[in-house]
Amino acid sequence: MIMSEISKQNLDKALNVLNTEEDGKLLTHLNACVHCALCADSCLYYNVFHEDKYIPAHKVELVTSVYRRYKTLSGKYLPGLTKAKDLDDKTITEMIDLLFGACTMCGRCVSHCSIGVDIAYLVRKGREMLSALEKVPETLQSTVQAAVKTGNNMAIPVEDLVDTLTWLEEDLKDDTGDETARIPLNEEGKNVLYTLNPREPKFFPLSISAMAKIFHAAGESWTLSTEMYDVTNYAYFSGNDEEAAIIARRLYETAKKLGVKRIVLAECGHGSRAFRWEAPNYLKQEFDIEVITSVELIEEYIRQGRIKVDKSKNRLRVTLHDPCNLVRLGGIFSQQRYILQHTVSDFEEMNPYGYENLCCGGGGGQLSMSEYNERRMKIGGLKANQIRETGAKVVVTPCHNCVDQLLQINGFYKLNVQIKTMAEIVADALI
Amino acid sequence: MYWYQILSLASFVVCLIIYSFILLKIIRLGKPRDYAKPSGDIQAGIKYSFTGALNPRKKESAYLHLPTYTAGLVYHAGTFLSLLLYVLSFFYLPYPDLMKIPIAVFLLISGLAGLGILIKRISLKKMRTLSNPDDYLSNVLVTSLHFLTSFFLMGYAFAVYYLLTAFLFLYLPVGKLKHSVYFFAARYHLGVFFGSRNIWPPQNA
């Protein structure tokens, strides 16, 4: 059934994803797995469901078995020897279910792999194949399409955004007692172009207020763009580099047009990764504008004394959830800890934490794919246990995607904690 | 030289040529161009990938599975030792008993480790699901190499030893045994990736 819907052109495009002639990294990782299954314990899905299909090596095998079938001599002439698989209905169905529906691409299995196979990278390659076959789950694809067509993944009209920002600016004036306090829009020549996760203007405007207060306190020269402010890039998750490039280019060109010195990425794990690390490769150019995350910026403000904070203003016990794309796959580890050291009085790490932290379960586009909600909430149980063990009353995480998942976990597992962004906890500590 | 020695040597040369080709291709391709400005030290990341990152205390695949991990280490040590002894076998070096017996015993132990890994692969459902004929065949060939090298050292199974190695070397470039090359390339690429992003070496190590 599935194969009859796929054009020859798309099939070729999908198989071309596995071309290794000019890609030593792909060639290596496609040939390195030894099927030891020791990666199983590092996967949230396997740990919760204990089904063989969730072993990361099994997900890798879905991609590598197709590679062997079409791209190696042994796979072409002796497919049974290595279980080389045809890209047929059965394989594609399994790929959709496991590569989209049972992997958050958190990368935890990668550093624990006995060989060093970049499993998350191969899962992304599998997603690229499915994207070429036009088999991305519709729920995820519609999020990407909204961003491509409207400039933000929630299709928020500019007028609505401006309305929200206008009343937030009024609040900012009241809160700071400064009538000159502003949320600048589309202003040229500023130091910082700040971005937003569209969930902020839509559902969590107070996190915008929090960041605006920090900018105000730091005396920062900054602006938002109403033309392009979306930090997210769900095409990274869908596996479509062309659409990812459209989204990334829009942000880069907006920054160039406004003549800013820095692009500051809002608290969004995958958004930070997609723009900081992947976008230059989508666009095949080195960026001539500095790109940093808001976590790095806030740390810089505290270190330089540009904002003054009092940790006694945050007395409840706080724990930190490390977003996978920002920490394990983005290298932002010490900055958020430095910030919390200065802004909260009682901090408790989760176990494990940092590079070893468990994914919240909402990564990899899972929050967009409602068809996998049940799985997502079940794997979130591991995070719920981690939070409960800390005894924390507040969970801070520098990622709106994680905030969403943690809010749902909070309700589902009755944790009775507050979930906050880094900007919110810092704004609460401002003096 | 006997015909089976010549056969073995010929397949060894073929294997070396194919492996050299694979290795040269990996070296030629290098790492993909990364347009993102690194925030870390790539060389330090590569170094860590081959050192600290392989520390069994850092890897769940090791510390949660210590018997398998230990068996794997012994098995791989036995494999490299067997390959070294294979090359030396053509030089007809006289090994003193004091050296020969411990080596032969070690190879019996490493062979048993390989056998243990094979039994695990057959008996555990999660491994059976994941395995293909190549996984079993590769293990059987390499484990047999350990045992036969041990017997060979003690003066037995001369012909069988060279016939097995002849087949093994022809099979090496076909299936999973290629990981003997790709393992090093995978560690390199991981080191580049994590080093570039300032993840390796870890800041909290």
Tab-separated table of C-alpha atoms in Angstrom, chain A residues 20-25 27-29 31-42 46 52 55 57-58 61 68 74 80-83 107-108 110-118 273 276-278 280-281 284-287 327-335 353-356, chain B residues 22 25-26 28-40 53-54 58-65 68-69 120-121 125-135 137 171 174-176 178-179 182-187 189-190 193-194 196-204:
chain	number	residue	atom	x	y	z
A	20	THR	CA	28.419	7.345	1.358
A	21	GLU	CA	30.679	8.188	-1.548
A	22	GLU	CA	31.498	11.624	-0.208
A	23	ASP	CA	30.616	11.246	3.458
A	24	GLY	CA	33.085	9.475	5.711
A	25	LYS	CA	31.001	10.074	8.834
A	27	LEU	CA	29.985	5.578	5.885
A	28	THR	CA	31.506	4.968	9.292
A	29	HIS	CA	28.377	5.019	11.391
A	31	ASN	CA	29.055	0.166	9.228
A	32	ALA	CA	30.006	0.282	12.879
A	33	CYS	CA	27.184	-1.330	14.896
A	34	VAL	CA	28.019	-4.841	16.147
A	35	HIS	CA	24.537	-5.671	17.493
A	36	CYS	CA	25.725	-6.090	21.080
A	37	ALA	CA	22.451	-4.580	22.378
A	38	LEU	CA	24.305	-2.964	25.278
A	39	CYS	CA	22.744	0.376	24.326
A	40	ALA	CA	19.336	-0.874	25.496
A	41	ASP	CA	19.753	0.419	29.065
A	42	SER	CA	20.476	3.952	27.854
A	46	TYR	CA	13.432	0.405	26.331
A	52	ASP	CA	13.189	-5.414	21.863
A	55	ILE	CA	16.630	-0.988	21.646
A	57	ALA	CA	20.530	-0.687	17.901
A	58	HIS	CA	17.247	-1.923	16.482
A	61	GLU	CA	19.344	-1.477	12.128
A	68	ARG	CA	23.290	-2.810	3.120
A	74	SER	CA	26.889	-8.493	0.222
A	80	GLY	CA	20.060	-13.030	4.064
A	81	LEU	CA	23.597	-13.027	5.445
A	82	THR	CA	23.250	-9.602	7.063
A	83	LYS	CA	19.438	-9.362	7.068
A	107	GLY	CA	21.537	11.083	22.151
A	108	ARG	CA	21.931	9.422	25.537
A	110	VAL	CA	25.501	7.609	21.791
A	111	SER	CA	28.148	8.144	24.444
A	112	HIS	CA	27.239	4.812	26.049
A	113	CYS	CA	27.512	2.791	22.832
A	114	SER	CA	30.278	0.217	23.167
A	115	ILE	CA	31.620	1.197	19.748
A	116	GLY	CA	30.710	4.855	19.399
A	117	VAL	CA	27.961	4.698	16.814
A	118	ASP	CA	26.204	8.058	16.540
A	273	ARG	CA	20.838	23.386	18.260
A	276	ARG	CA	23.636	27.453	16.401
A	277	TRP	CA	24.957	24.129	15.123
A	278	GLU	CA	22.927	22.957	12.159
A	280	PRO	CA	25.319	27.105	9.070
A	281	ASN	CA	25.417	23.672	7.428
A	284	LYS	CA	26.465	26.174	3.677
A	285	GLN	CA	27.994	29.305	5.130
A	286	GLU	CA	29.775	30.442	8.242
A	287	PHE	CA	27.728	33.014	10.136
A	327	VAL	CA	23.501	20.220	27.086
A	328	ARG	CA	24.377	16.695	25.952
A	329	LEU	CA	24.351	17.751	22.296
A	330	GLY	CA	25.057	21.466	22.639
A	331	GLY	CA	27.732	21.771	25.305
A	332	ILE	CA	25.929	24.279	27.562
A	333	PHE	CA	26.561	22.743	30.957
A	334	SER	CA	28.192	25.085	33.462
A	335	GLN	CA	26.363	28.284	32.497
A	353	TYR	CA	22.252	15.176	35.549
A	354	GLY	CA	24.148	17.200	32.960
A	355	TYR	CA	25.412	15.199	30.009
A	356	GLU	CA	23.904	12.083	31.556
B	22	ILE	CA	38.508	0.963	3.167
B	25	LYS	CA	38.644	5.871	1.714
B	26	ILE	CA	37.849	6.819	5.316
B	28	ARG	CA	40.365	10.538	2.138
B	29	LEU	CA	36.825	11.493	3.099
B	30	GLY	CA	37.906	12.782	6.513
B	31	LYS	CA	35.321	14.665	8.473
B	32	PRO	CA	32.409	16.463	6.824
B	33	ARG	CA	32.885	20.212	6.541
B	34	ASP	CA	31.199	21.887	9.483
B	35	TYR	CA	30.260	25.514	8.851
B	36	ALA	CA	29.274	26.048	12.495
B	37	LYS	CA	31.938	27.804	14.516
B	38	PRO	CA	33.278	25.359	17.118
B	39	SER	CA	32.932	26.298	20.761
B	40	GLY	CA	35.320	23.612	21.963
B	53	ALA	CA	35.189	8.287	26.994
B	54	LEU	CA	36.175	4.621	26.872
B	58	LYS	CA	31.662	6.347	31.962
B	59	LYS	CA	29.757	3.839	29.871
B	60	GLU	CA	26.545	2.112	30.860
B	61	SER	CA	27.355	-0.505	28.245
B	62	ALA	CA	30.356	-1.361	30.414
B	63	TYR	CA	29.507	-0.779	34.074
B	64	LEU	CA	25.996	-2.205	33.849
B	65	HIS	CA	27.312	-5.295	32.056
B	68	THR	CA	30.081	-9.074	29.160
B	69	TYR	CA	32.419	-6.098	29.111
B	120	LYS	CA	24.606	-14.974	25.203
B	121	ARG	CA	23.677	-13.959	21.656
B	125	LYS	CA	15.822	-12.967	23.082
B	126	LYS	CA	16.750	-9.295	22.708
B	127	MET	CA	20.055	-10.297	21.110
B	128	ARG	CA	18.529	-12.976	18.904
B	129	THR	CA	16.060	-10.427	17.543
B	130	LEU	CA	18.892	-8.112	16.656
B	131	SER	CA	21.270	-10.732	15.272
B	132	ASN	CA	21.747	-11.918	11.716
B	133	PRO	CA	23.677	-14.924	10.344
B	134	ASP	CA	26.748	-12.725	9.917
B	135	ASP	CA	26.808	-12.038	13.672
B	137	LEU	CA	29.337	-16.647	11.702
B	171	TYR	CA	35.315	-13.128	5.167
B	174	VAL	CA	32.312	-8.877	4.104
B	175	GLY	CA	30.398	-8.557	7.360
B	176	LYS	CA	30.483	-7.051	10.828
B	178	LYS	CA	34.815	-4.664	9.390
B	179	HIS	CA	34.143	-2.902	12.688
B	182	TYR	CA	35.126	1.377	11.610
B	183	PHE	CA	35.452	1.334	15.403
B	184	PHE	CA	38.406	3.712	15.185
B	185	ALA	CA	36.680	5.894	12.600
B	186	ALA	CA	33.531	6.051	14.757
B	187	ARG	CA	35.552	7.143	17.784
B	189	HIS	CA	33.920	11.190	14.342
B	190	LEU	CA	32.388	11.209	17.820
B	193	PHE	CA	31.359	16.109	17.037
B	194	PHE	CA	31.547	16.340	20.811
B	196	SER	CA	33.568	20.872	18.456
B	197	ARG	CA	30.577	21.500	20.720
B	198	ASN	CA	32.651	21.670	23.898
B	199	ILE	CA	31.013	18.519	25.270
B	200	TRP	CA	34.142	16.364	25.277
B	201	PRO	CA	36.234	16.532	27.346
B	202	PRO	CA	33.331	17.055	29.766
B	203	GLN	CA	33.365	20.200	31.880
B	204	ASN	CA	32.250	18.286	34.974
